[in-house]
N, CA, C and O atoms as a Tinker XYZ file with bonds, in Angstrom:
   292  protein
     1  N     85.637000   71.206000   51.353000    73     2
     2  CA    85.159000   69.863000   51.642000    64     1     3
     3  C     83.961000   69.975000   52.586000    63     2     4     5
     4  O     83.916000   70.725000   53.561000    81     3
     5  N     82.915000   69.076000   52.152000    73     3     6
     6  CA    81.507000   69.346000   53.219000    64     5     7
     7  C     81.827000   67.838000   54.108000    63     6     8     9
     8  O     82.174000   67.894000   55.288000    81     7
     9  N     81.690000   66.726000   53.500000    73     7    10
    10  CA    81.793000   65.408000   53.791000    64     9    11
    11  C     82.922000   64.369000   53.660000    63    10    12    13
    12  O     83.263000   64.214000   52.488000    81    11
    13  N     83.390000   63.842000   54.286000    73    11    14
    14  CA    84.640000   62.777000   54.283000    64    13    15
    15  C     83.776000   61.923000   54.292000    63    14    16    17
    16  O     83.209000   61.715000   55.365000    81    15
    17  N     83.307000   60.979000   52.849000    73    15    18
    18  CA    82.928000   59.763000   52.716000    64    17    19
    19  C     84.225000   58.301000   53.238000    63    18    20    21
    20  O     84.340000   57.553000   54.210000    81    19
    21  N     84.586000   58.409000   52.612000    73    19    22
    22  CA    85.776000   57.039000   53.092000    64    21    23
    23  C     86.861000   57.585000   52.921000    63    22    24    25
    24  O     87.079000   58.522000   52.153000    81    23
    25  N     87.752000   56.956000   53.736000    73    23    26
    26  CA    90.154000   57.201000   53.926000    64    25    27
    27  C     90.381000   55.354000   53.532000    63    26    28    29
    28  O     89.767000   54.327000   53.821000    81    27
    29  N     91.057000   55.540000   53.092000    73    27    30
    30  CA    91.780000   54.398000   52.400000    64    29    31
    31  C     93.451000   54.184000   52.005000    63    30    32    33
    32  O     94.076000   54.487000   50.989000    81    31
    33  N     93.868000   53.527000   53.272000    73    31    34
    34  CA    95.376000   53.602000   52.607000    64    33    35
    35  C     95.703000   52.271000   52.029000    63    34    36    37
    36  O     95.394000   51.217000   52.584000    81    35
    37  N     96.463000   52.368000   50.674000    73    35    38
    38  CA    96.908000   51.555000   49.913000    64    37    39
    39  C     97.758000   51.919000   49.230000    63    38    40    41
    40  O     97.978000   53.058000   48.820000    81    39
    41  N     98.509000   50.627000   48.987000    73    39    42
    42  CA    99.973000   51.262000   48.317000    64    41    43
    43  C    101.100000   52.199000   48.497000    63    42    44    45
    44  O    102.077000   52.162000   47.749000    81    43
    45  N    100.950000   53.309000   49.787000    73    43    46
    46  CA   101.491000   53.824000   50.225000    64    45    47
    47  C    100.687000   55.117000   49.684000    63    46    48    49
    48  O    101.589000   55.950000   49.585000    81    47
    49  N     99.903000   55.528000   49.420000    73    47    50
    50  CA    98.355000   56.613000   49.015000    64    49    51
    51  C     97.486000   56.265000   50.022000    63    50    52    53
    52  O     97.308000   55.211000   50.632000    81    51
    53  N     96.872000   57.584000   50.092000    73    51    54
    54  CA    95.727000   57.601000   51.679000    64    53    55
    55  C     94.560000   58.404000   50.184000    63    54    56    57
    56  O     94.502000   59.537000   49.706000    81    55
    57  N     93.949000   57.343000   49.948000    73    55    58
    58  CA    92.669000   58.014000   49.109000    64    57    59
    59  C     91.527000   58.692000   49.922000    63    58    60    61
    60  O     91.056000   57.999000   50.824000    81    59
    61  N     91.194000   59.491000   49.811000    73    59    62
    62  CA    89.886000   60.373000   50.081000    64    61    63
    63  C     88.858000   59.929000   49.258000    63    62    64    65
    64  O     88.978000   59.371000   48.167000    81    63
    65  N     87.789000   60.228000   49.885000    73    63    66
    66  CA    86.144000   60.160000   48.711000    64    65    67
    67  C     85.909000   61.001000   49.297000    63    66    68    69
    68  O     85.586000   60.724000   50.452000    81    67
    69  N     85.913000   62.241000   48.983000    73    67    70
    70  CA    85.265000   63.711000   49.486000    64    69    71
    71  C     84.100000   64.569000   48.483000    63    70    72    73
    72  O     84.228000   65.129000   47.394000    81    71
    73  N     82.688000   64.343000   49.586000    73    71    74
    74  CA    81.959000   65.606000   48.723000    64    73    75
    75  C     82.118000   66.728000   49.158000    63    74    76    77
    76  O     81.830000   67.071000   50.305000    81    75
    77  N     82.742000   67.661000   48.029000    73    75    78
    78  CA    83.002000   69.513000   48.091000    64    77    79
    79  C     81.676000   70.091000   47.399000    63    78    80    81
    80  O     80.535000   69.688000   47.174000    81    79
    81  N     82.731000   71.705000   47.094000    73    79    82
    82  CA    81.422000   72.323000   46.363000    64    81    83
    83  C     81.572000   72.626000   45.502000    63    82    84    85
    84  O     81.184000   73.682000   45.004000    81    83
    85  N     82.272000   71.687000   44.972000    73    83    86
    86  CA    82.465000   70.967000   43.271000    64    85    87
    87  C     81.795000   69.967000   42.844000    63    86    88    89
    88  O     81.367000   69.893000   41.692000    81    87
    89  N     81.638000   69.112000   43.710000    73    87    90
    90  CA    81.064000   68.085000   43.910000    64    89    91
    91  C     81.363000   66.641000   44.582000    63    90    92    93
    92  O     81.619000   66.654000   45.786000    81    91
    93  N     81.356000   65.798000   44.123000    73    91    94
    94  CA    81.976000   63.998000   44.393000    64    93    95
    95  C     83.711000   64.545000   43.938000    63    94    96    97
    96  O     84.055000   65.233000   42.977000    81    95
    97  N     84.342000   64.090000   44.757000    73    95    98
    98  CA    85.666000   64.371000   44.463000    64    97    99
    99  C     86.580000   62.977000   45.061000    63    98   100   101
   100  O     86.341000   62.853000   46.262000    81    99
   101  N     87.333000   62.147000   44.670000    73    99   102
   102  CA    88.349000   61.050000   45.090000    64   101   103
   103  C     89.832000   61.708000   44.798000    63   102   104   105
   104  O     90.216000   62.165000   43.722000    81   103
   105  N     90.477000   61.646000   45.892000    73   103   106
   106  CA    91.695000   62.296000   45.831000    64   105   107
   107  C     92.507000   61.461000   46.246000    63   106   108   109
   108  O     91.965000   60.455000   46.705000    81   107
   109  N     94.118000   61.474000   46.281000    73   107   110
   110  CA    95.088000   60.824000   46.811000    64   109   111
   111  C     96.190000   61.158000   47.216000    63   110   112   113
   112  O     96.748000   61.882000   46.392000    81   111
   113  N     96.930000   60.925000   48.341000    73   111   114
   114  CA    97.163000   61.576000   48.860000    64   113   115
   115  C     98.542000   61.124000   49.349000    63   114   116   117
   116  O     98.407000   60.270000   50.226000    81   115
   117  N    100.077000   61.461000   49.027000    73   115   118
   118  CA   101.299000   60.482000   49.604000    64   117   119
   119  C    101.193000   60.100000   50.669000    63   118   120   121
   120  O    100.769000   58.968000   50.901000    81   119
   121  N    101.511000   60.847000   51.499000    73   119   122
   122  CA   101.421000   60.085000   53.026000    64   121   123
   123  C    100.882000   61.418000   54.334000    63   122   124   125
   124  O    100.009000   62.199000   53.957000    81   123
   125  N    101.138000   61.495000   54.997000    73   123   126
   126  CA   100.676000   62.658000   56.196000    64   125   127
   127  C    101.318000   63.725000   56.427000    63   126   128   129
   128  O    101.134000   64.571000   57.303000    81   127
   129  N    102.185000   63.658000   55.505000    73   127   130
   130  CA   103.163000   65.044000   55.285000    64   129   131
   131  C    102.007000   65.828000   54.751000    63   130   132   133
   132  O    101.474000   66.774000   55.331000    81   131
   133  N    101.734000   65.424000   53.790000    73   131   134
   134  CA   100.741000   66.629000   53.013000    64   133   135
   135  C     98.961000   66.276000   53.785000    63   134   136   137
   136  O     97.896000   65.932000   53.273000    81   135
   137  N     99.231000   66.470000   54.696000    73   135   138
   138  CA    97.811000   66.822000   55.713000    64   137   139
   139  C     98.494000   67.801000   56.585000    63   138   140   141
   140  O     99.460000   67.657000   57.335000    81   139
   141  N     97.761000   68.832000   56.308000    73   139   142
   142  CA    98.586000   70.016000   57.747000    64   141   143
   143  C     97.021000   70.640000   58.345000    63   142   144   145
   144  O     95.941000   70.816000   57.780000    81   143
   145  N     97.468000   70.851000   59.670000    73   143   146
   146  CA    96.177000   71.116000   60.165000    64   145   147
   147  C     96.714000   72.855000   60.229000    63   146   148   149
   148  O     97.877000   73.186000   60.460000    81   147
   149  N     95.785000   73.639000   60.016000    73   147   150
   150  CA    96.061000   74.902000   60.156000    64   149   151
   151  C     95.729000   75.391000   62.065000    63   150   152   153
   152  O     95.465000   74.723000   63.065000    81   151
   153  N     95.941000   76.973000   61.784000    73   151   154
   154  CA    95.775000   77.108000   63.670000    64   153   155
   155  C     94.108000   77.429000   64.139000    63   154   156   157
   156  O     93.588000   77.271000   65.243000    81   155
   157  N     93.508000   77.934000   62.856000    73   155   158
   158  CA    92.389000   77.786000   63.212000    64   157   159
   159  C     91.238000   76.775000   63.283000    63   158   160   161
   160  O     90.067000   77.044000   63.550000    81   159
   161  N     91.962000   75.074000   62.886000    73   159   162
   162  CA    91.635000   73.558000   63.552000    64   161   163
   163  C     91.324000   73.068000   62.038000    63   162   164   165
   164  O     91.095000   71.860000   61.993000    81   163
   165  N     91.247000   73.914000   60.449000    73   163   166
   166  CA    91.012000   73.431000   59.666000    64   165   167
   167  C     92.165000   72.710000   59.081000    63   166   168   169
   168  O     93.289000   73.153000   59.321000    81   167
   169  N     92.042000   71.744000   58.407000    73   167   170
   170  CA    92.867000   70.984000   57.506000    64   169   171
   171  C     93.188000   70.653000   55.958000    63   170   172   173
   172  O     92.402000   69.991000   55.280000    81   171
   173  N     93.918000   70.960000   55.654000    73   171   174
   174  CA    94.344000   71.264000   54.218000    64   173   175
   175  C     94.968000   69.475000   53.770000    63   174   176   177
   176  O     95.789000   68.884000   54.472000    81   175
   177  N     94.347000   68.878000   52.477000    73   175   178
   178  CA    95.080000   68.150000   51.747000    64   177   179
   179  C     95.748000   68.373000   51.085000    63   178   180   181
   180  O     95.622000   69.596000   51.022000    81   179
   181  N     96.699000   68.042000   50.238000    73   179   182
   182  CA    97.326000   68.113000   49.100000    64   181   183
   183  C     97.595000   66.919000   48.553000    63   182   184   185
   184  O     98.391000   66.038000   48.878000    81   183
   185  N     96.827000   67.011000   47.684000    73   183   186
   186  CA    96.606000   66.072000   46.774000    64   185   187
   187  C     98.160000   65.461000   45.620000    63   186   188   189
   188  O     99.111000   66.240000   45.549000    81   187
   189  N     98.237000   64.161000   44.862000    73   187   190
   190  CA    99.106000   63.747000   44.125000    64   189   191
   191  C     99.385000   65.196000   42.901000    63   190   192   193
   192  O    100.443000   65.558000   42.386000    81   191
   193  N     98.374000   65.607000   42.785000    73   191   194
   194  CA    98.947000   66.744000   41.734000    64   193   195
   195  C     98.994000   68.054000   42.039000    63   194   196   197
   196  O     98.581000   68.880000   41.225000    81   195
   197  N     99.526000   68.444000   43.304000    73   195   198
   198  CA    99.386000   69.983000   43.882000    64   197   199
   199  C     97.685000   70.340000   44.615000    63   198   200   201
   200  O     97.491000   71.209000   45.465000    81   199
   201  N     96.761000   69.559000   44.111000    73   199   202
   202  CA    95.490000   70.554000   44.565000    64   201   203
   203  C     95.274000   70.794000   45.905000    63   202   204   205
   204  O     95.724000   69.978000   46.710000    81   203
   205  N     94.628000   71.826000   46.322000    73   203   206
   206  CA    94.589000   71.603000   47.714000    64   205   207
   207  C     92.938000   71.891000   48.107000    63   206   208   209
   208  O     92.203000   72.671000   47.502000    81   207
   209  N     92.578000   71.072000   49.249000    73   207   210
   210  CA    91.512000   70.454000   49.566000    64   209   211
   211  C     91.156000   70.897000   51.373000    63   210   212   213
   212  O     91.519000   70.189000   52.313000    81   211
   213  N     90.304000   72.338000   51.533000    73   211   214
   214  CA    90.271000   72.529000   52.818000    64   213   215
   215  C     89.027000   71.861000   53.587000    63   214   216   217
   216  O     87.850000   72.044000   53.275000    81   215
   217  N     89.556000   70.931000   54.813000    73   215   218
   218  CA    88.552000   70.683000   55.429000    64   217   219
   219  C     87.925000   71.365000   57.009000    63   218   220   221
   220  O     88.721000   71.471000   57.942000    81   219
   221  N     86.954000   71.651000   57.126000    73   219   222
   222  CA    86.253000   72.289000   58.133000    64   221   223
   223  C     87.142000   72.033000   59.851000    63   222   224   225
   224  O     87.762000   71.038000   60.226000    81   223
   225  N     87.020000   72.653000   60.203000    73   223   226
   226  CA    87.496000   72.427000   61.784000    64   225   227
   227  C     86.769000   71.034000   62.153000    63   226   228   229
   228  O     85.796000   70.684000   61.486000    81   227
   229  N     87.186000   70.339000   63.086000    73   227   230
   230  CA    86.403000   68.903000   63.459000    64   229   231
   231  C     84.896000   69.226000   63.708000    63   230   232   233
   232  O     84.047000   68.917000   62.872000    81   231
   233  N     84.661000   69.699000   64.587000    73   231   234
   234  CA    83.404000   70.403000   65.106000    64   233   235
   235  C     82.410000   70.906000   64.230000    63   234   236   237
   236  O     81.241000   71.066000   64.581000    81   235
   237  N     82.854000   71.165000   63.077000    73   235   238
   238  CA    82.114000   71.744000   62.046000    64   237   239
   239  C     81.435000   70.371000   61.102000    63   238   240   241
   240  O     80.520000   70.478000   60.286000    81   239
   241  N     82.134000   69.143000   61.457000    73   239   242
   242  CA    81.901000   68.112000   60.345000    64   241   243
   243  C     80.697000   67.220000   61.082000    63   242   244   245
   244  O     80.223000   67.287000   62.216000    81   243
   245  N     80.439000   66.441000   60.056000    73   243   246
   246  CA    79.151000   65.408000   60.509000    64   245   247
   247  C     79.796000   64.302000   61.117000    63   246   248   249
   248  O     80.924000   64.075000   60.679000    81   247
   249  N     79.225000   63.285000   62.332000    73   247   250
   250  CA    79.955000   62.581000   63.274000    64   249   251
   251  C     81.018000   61.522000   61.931000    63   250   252   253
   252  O     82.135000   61.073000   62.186000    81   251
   253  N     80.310000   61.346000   60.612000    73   251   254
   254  CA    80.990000   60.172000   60.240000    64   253   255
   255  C     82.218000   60.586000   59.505000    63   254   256   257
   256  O     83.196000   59.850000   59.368000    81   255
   257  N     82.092000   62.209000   58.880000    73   255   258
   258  CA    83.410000   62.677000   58.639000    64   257   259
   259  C     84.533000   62.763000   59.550000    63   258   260   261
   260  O     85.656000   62.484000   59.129000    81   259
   261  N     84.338000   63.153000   60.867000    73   259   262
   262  CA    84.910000   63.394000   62.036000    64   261   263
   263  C     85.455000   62.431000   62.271000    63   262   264   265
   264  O     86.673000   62.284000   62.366000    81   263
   265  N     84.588000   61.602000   62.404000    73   263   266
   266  CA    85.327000   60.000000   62.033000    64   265   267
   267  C     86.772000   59.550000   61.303000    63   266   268   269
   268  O     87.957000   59.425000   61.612000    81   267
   269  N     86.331000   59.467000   60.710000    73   267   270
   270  CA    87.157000   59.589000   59.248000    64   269   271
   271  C     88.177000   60.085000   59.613000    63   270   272   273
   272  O     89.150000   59.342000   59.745000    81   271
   273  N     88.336000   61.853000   59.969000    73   271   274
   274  CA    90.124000   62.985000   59.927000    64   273   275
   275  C     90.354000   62.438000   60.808000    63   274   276   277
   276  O     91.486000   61.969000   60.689000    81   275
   277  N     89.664000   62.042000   62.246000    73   275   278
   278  CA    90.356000   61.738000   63.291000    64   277   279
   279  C     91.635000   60.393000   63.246000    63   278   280   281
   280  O     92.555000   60.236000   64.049000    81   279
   281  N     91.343000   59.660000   62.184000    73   279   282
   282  CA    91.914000   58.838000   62.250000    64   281   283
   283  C     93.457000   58.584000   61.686000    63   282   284   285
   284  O     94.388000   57.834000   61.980000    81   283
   285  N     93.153000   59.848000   60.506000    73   283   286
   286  CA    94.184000   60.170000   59.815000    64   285   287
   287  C     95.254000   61.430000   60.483000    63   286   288   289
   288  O     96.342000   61.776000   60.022000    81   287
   289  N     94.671000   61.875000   61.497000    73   287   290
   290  CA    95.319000   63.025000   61.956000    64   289   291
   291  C     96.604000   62.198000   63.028000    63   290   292
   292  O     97.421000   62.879000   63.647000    81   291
């Protein structure tokens, strides 16, 4: 993951709009169980169908992504 465009919870799903280096990616996400922060500050999604989605340590992200995990963390 480079960018956390928008978090969105609805319905009991926390949607992502994440650009990777795949590209534009929208993911979804049950609830905060499947957000684990690892020990070296990065954070892993797991997505509704197994995928998993690593995001950068906070520090590493742009202020509006930072934005964004902080809120969900």
């Amino acid at each position: 993951v480079h960018t956390i465009r928008r978090v969105e919870t609805r319905n009991g799903l926390i949607t992502w709009d994440l650009e990777t280096n795949m590209g534009p990616r929208t993911i979804h996400v049950r609830d905060r169980q499947h957000i684990r922060t690892l020990p070296d500050g990065r954070v892993v999604l797991t997505d509704i169908h197994e995928g998993k989605y690593v995001v950068p340590p906070l520090e590493e992200l742009d202020d509006r992504s930072r934005a964004w995990l902080e809120i969900e963390l």
